[in-house]
């Protein structure tokens, strides 16, 4: 068979990096970054580089399996694909007959190649109860807030001859999390070229040397900080009059709202001195070009939607919209696969659980999503109607959803669970049927890149045949539809992918572009057009796709749905300010998340070269906080909230805001096969979080950051208890 080198795209995270993958005799023998890769130019993160250990991992699921013991026991028997499909079809048909298809919940994981296909599958079979963990908790607040405010979700621009002079980095760390994609390399290049940062984060992380301002915000109070900064920009007359007068709607109303948040008030709430808030706001307002990366930290509170809007407004009122080096409009060069929304029909659509969170679930949204807490409540109580089955696809919700133990109780009693994954995860252990899926090296897909600007299409291809009997998720959905007698709307994946190139084919030079051509070149890119709104206005079209045709500081869409049309501050429901009654018992602030370079969410703990880089779960805290509880760097500690207790290893650093404990997320221990659910409840911070109301009115978001906790030393646990064999800390 010989040796072939493919240009393909890694898509382990939300982004894509172009890799050169060497295949010999049908096996991947080498993976290296493509020096000419359009965005990554010779760089990849360790997850991509070490993917040989992923594809050929001895624990890869290789065959469909059915459960033979109690849920969680790990007792499974290998079955054929036909038998697996028969079992699934029989269960779904029965549930549809008895309860209606809405009783089947489809749970997608975070957005990777399969995301649009799970939504398409849900529509094809006729359930409105599709969701992904990120829909309310990550990225969608930014997308939908962008949509109601600008008519699109703006993104950072690194692609012109103008380097952003200042970047706001708000509740994210693009050097690790990749700005939700491969654009981490663009971000790093911008820093090298001199971009200076204003960072908003409770922890003075590795970006500190690049930051002119490092605003250490009390977790969960970003809304107050943004409003305080807007106060300075508006009332010190630092805003861009030309942009505001010509292109913004509702400035006076915003000014009246912002009047309520002088920096002194913001300072009291978010624990940053008023003078620093003012000074940072002046710095941003006086820069020639300002861009922004913002992350899921601001989306992990029940005021996610208005927080995102307030932060976006800093860029809007300073006129940093759609110019080179600012916050720009997408080129949308890649069409989404059709989601078959018409297959769902109005009757089923109206049954979507959590419909009143219109920005999440509203019928007018692409990827309209059910509200996870409402679906789980229906699973538990049968109200407003029963939800009996769960189809998990690329979702390890026992780790990722809030209140893991309650999630376990909720799922344990379902009639039927199916799980599509590459590995036997804690969530998969609940499944009645497990379907083995392809890794990025075994599946064809297209990614719009870089996340948000979307001016390039990166081509991921199956460079080797699947290991074992694994199948691509897309193929599984198509075959399941055939089995169920539902219309999948396409004959194969190539047909869907080729159709996605229609928009590319409208650009000069790409009229005859084909999927095969893209497979050879690896990617295709079009030039970014700046100030698209002006071009639209010149053509007599709406400049911005909003009701007023302008950037809606006062949102008429929100008003129409009965939500506050203007941003406001809301204290998180569990915080020292909203729950002073709890401060005696839980005196510290808990924040969770903070991405790890070597892992993607709960993945990769079983990949030796990756686990080595962060072998144990770490909780970061300030030396004063540690000293108060007799804790030293490297000690194991217990972290406890009203929901439960976990243990992590203390990382003591004065970079962390005093009084805050930041727990790494995603932890389970694939090597601990003897432990129930692979130790999913030992170190996973979602044992500590809550899925209880109140939720963000627009999005339905629950609180994952800025909760209340207490800590103490854990003398029982030793590193060896959680180190996989052969590793040292
Ligand atoms: N390597 C890697 N990359 C990833 C992922 C991964 O697991 N690994 N996950 C992907 C996913 S799904 C997502 S959503 C993104 C997330 O990536 P980001 O959006 O970057 O989010 P995090 O890394 O979780 O947190 C970023 C920062 O938020 C700070 N923080 C904590 N609480 C608060 C708060 O209340 N306010 C503010 N302003 N800051 C706070 C933390 O200290 C941390 O530095 O990354 C994606 N990329
Ligand atoms: N406390 C706390 N909780 C959080 C967060 C936080 O910051 N703090 N972050 C939240 C966020 S932003 C997100 S996005 C969610 C993420 O939650 P999830 O998306 O559920 O993330 P994972 O736990 O990594 O689960 C993904 C699963 O998909 C599997 N997988 C990988 N590739 C494929 C594929 O191609 N096909 C299929 N079928 N499976 C595949 C992996 O093996 C893994 O088991 O977690 C949320 N939970
Ligand atoms: S940044 Fe994302 S796409 Fe790039 S190599 Fe890492 S995991 Fe793959
Ligand atoms: Mo996410």
mmCIF file with all atom_site columns, C-alpha atoms and ligand atoms in Angstrom, residues 14 47 110 138 170-173 176-177 180 184 200-203 205 217 219-220 222 295-297 591 593-597 599-601 662 705, ligand 1:
data_model
loop_
_atom_site.group_PDB
_atom_site.id
_atom_site.type_symbol
_atom_site.label_atom_id
_atom_site.label_alt_id
_atom_site.label_comp_id
_atom_site.label_asym_id
_atom_site.label_entity_id
_atom_site.label_seq_id
_atom_site.pdbx_PDB_ins_code
_atom_site.Cartn_x
_atom_site.Cartn_y
_atom_site.Cartn_z
_atom_site.occupancy
_atom_site.B_iso_or_equiv
_atom_site.pdbx_formal_charge
_atom_site.auth_seq_id
_atom_site.auth_comp_id
_atom_site.auth_asym_id
_atom_site.auth_atom_id
_atom_site.pdbx_PDB_model_num
ATOM   1  C CA  . UNK A 1 14  ? -13.768 23.531 18.241 1.00 0.00 ? 14  UNK A CA  1
ATOM   2  C CA  . UNK A 1 47  ? -3.769  16.837 21.621 1.00 0.00 ? 47  UNK A CA  1
ATOM   3  C CA  . UNK A 1 110 ? -19.692 20.365 22.749 1.00 0.00 ? 110 UNK A CA  1
ATOM   4  C CA  . UNK A 1 138 ? -21.092 28.141 26.440 1.00 0.00 ? 138 UNK A CA  1
ATOM   5  C CA  . UNK A 1 170 ? -12.543 38.596 29.059 1.00 0.00 ? 170 UNK A CA  1
ATOM   6  C CA  . UNK A 1 171 ? -13.152 35.384 30.993 1.00 0.00 ? 171 UNK A CA  1
ATOM   7  C CA  . UNK A 1 172 ? -11.062 33.256 28.688 1.00 0.00 ? 172 UNK A CA  1
ATOM   8  C CA  . UNK A 1 173 ? -7.508  32.300 28.007 1.00 0.00 ? 173 UNK A CA  1
ATOM   9  C CA  . UNK A 1 176 ? -4.824  27.584 26.194 1.00 0.00 ? 176 UNK A CA  1
ATOM   10 C CA  . UNK A 1 177 ? -8.412  27.244 25.070 1.00 0.00 ? 177 UNK A CA  1
ATOM   11 C CA  . UNK A 1 180 ? -12.602 28.314 20.923 1.00 0.00 ? 180 UNK A CA  1
ATOM   12 C CA  . UNK A 1 184 ? -5.004  30.590 19.461 1.00 0.00 ? 184 UNK A CA  1
ATOM   13 C CA  . UNK A 1 200 ? -10.511 40.315 33.049 1.00 0.00 ? 200 UNK A CA  1
ATOM   14 C CA  . UNK A 1 201 ? -9.908  37.210 35.119 1.00 0.00 ? 201 UNK A CA  1
ATOM   15 C CA  . UNK A 1 202 ? -9.742  36.372 38.842 1.00 0.00 ? 202 UNK A CA  1
ATOM   16 C CA  . UNK A 1 203 ? -6.383  34.704 38.226 1.00 0.00 ? 203 UNK A CA  1
ATOM   17 C CA  . UNK A 1 205 ? -2.454  33.880 34.488 1.00 0.00 ? 205 UNK A CA  1
ATOM   18 C CA  . UNK A 1 217 ? -12.800 40.362 38.987 1.00 0.00 ? 217 UNK A CA  1
ATOM   19 C CA  . UNK A 1 219 ? -16.117 35.534 39.871 1.00 0.00 ? 219 UNK A CA  1
ATOM   20 C CA  . UNK A 1 220 ? -19.624 35.955 38.520 1.00 0.00 ? 220 UNK A CA  1
ATOM   21 C CA  . UNK A 1 222 ? -18.457 40.568 35.004 1.00 0.00 ? 222 UNK A CA  1
ATOM   22 C CA  . UNK A 1 295 ? -15.004 33.080 26.851 1.00 0.00 ? 295 UNK A CA  1
ATOM   23 C CA  . UNK A 1 296 ? -17.364 30.808 28.655 1.00 0.00 ? 296 UNK A CA  1
ATOM   24 C CA  . UNK A 1 297 ? -16.541 32.205 32.114 1.00 0.00 ? 297 UNK A CA  1
ATOM   25 C CA  . UNK A 1 591 ? -14.913 28.858 40.330 1.00 0.00 ? 591 UNK A CA  1
ATOM   26 C CA  . UNK A 1 593 ? -13.327 25.416 34.389 1.00 0.00 ? 593 UNK A CA  1
ATOM   27 C CA  . UNK A 1 594 ? -10.018 26.899 33.239 1.00 0.00 ? 594 UNK A CA  1
ATOM   28 C CA  . UNK A 1 595 ? -9.033  24.799 30.280 1.00 0.00 ? 595 UNK A CA  1
ATOM   29 C CA  . UNK A 1 596 ? -6.011  22.538 30.283 1.00 0.00 ? 596 UNK A CA  1
ATOM   30 C CA  . UNK A 1 597 ? -3.755  22.483 27.246 1.00 0.00 ? 597 UNK A CA  1
ATOM   31 C CA  . UNK A 1 599 ? -6.987  17.820 27.550 1.00 0.00 ? 599 UNK A CA  1
ATOM   32 C CA  . UNK A 1 600 ? -10.248 18.652 25.881 1.00 0.00 ? 600 UNK A CA  1
ATOM   33 C CA  . UNK A 1 601 ? -12.897 18.868 28.617 1.00 0.00 ? 601 UNK A CA  1
ATOM   34 C CA  . UNK A 1 662 ? -10.530 27.444 41.149 1.00 0.00 ? 662 UNK A CA  1
ATOM   35 C CA  . UNK A 1 705 ? -18.719 29.840 38.410 1.00 0.00 ? 705 UNK A CA  1
HETATM 36 N N1  . LIG B 2 .   ? -7.113  22.924 25.535 1.00 0.00 ? 1   LIG B N1  1
HETATM 37 C C1  . LIG B 2 .   ? -8.437  23.050 25.625 1.00 0.00 ? 1   LIG B C1  1
HETATM 38 N N2  . LIG B 2 .   ? -9.092  23.959 24.854 1.00 0.00 ? 1   LIG B N2  1
HETATM 39 C C2  . LIG B 2 .   ? -10.428 24.091 24.955 1.00 0.00 ? 1   LIG B C2  1
HETATM 40 C C3  . LIG B 2 .   ? -11.193 23.273 25.838 1.00 0.00 ? 1   LIG B C3  1
HETATM 41 C C4  . LIG B 2 .   ? -10.486 22.329 26.643 1.00 0.00 ? 1   LIG B C4  1
HETATM 42 O O1  . LIG B 2 .   ? -11.078 21.594 27.443 1.00 0.00 ? 1   LIG B O1  1
HETATM 43 N N3  . LIG B 2 .   ? -9.132  22.249 26.505 1.00 0.00 ? 1   LIG B N3  1
HETATM 44 N N4  . LIG B 2 .   ? -12.556 23.438 25.938 1.00 0.00 ? 1   LIG B N4  1
HETATM 45 C C5  . LIG B 2 .   ? -13.249 24.182 24.881 1.00 0.00 ? 1   LIG B C5  1
HETATM 46 C C6  . LIG B 2 .   ? -14.531 24.698 25.381 1.00 0.00 ? 1   LIG B C6  1
HETATM 47 S S1  . LIG B 2 .   ? -15.895 23.683 25.390 1.00 0.00 ? 1   LIG B S1  1
HETATM 48 C C7  . LIG B 2 .   ? -14.696 25.964 25.750 1.00 0.00 ? 1   LIG B C7  1
HETATM 49 S S2  . LIG B 2 .   ? -16.228 26.538 26.231 1.00 0.00 ? 1   LIG B S2  1
HETATM 50 C C8  . LIG B 2 .   ? -13.588 26.918 25.746 1.00 0.00 ? 1   LIG B C8  1
HETATM 51 C C9  . LIG B 2 .   ? -13.462 27.565 27.105 1.00 0.00 ? 1   LIG B C9  1
HETATM 52 O O2  . LIG B 2 .   ? -12.284 28.275 27.224 1.00 0.00 ? 1   LIG B O2  1
HETATM 53 P P1  . LIG B 2 .   ? -12.292 29.682 27.930 1.00 0.00 ? 1   LIG B P1  1
HETATM 54 O O3  . LIG B 2 .   ? -13.437 30.466 27.437 1.00 0.00 ? 1   LIG B O3  1
HETATM 55 O O4  . LIG B 2 .   ? -10.926 30.237 27.781 1.00 0.00 ? 1   LIG B O4  1
HETATM 56 O O5  . LIG B 2 .   ? -12.665 29.305 29.454 1.00 0.00 ? 1   LIG B O5  1
HETATM 57 P P2  . LIG B 2 .   ? -11.866 28.677 30.671 1.00 0.00 ? 1   LIG B P2  1
HETATM 58 O O6  . LIG B 2 .   ? -10.486 28.268 30.249 1.00 0.00 ? 1   LIG B O6  1
HETATM 59 O O7  . LIG B 2 .   ? -12.698 27.646 31.308 1.00 0.00 ? 1   LIG B O7  1
HETATM 60 O O8  . LIG B 2 .   ? -11.752 29.882 31.669 1.00 0.00 ? 1   LIG B O8  1
HETATM 61 C C10 . LIG B 2 .   ? -11.059 31.043 31.268 1.00 0.00 ? 1   LIG B C10 1
HETATM 62 C C11 . LIG B 2 .   ? -10.688 31.893 32.420 1.00 0.00 ? 1   LIG B C11 1
HETATM 63 O O9  . LIG B 2 .   ? -11.833 32.258 33.149 1.00 0.00 ? 1   LIG B O9  1
HETATM 64 C C12 . LIG B 2 .   ? -11.373 32.608 34.431 1.00 0.00 ? 1   LIG B C12 1
HETATM 65 N N5  . LIG B 2 .   ? -12.560 32.767 35.270 1.00 0.00 ? 1   LIG B N5  1
HETATM 66 C C13 . LIG B 2 .   ? -13.133 31.921 36.146 1.00 0.00 ? 1   LIG B C13 1
HETATM 67 N N6  . LIG B 2 .   ? -14.258 32.470 36.645 1.00 0.00 ? 1   LIG B N6  1
HETATM 68 C C14 . LIG B 2 .   ? -14.403 33.689 36.069 1.00 0.00 ? 1   LIG B C14 1
HETATM 69 C C15 . LIG B 2 .   ? -15.356 34.741 36.163 1.00 0.00 ? 1   LIG B C15 1
HETATM 70 O O10 . LIG B 2 .   ? -16.343 34.657 36.876 1.00 0.00 ? 1   LIG B O10 1
HETATM 71 N N7  . LIG B 2 .   ? -15.154 35.859 35.391 1.00 0.00 ? 1   LIG B N7  1
HETATM 72 C C16 . LIG B 2 .   ? -14.067 35.990 34.582 1.00 0.00 ? 1   LIG B C16 1
HETATM 73 N N8  . LIG B 2 .   ? -13.942 37.097 33.863 1.00 0.00 ? 1   LIG B N8  1
HETATM 74 N N9  . LIG B 2 .   ? -13.158 35.014 34.485 1.00 0.00 ? 1   LIG B N9  1
HETATM 75 C C17 . LIG B 2 .   ? -13.316 33.882 35.195 1.00 0.00 ? 1   LIG B C17 1
HETATM 76 C C18 . LIG B 2 .   ? -10.421 31.511 34.774 1.00 0.00 ? 1   LIG B C18 1
HETATM 77 O O11 . LIG B 2 .   ? -9.495  31.924 35.753 1.00 0.00 ? 1   LIG B O11 1
HETATM 78 C C19 . LIG B 2 .   ? -9.764  31.230 33.419 1.00 0.00 ? 1   LIG B C19 1
HETATM 79 O O12 . LIG B 2 .   ? -8.493  31.836 33.296 1.00 0.00 ? 1   LIG B O12 1
HETATM 80 O O13 . LIG B 2 .   ? -12.359 26.267 25.471 1.00 0.00 ? 1   LIG B O13 1
HETATM 81 C C20 . LIG B 2 .   ? -12.418 25.346 24.401 1.00 0.00 ? 1   LIG B C20 1
HETATM 82 N N10 . LIG B 2 .   ? -11.052 24.991 24.164 1.00 0.00 ? 1   LIG B N10 1
#
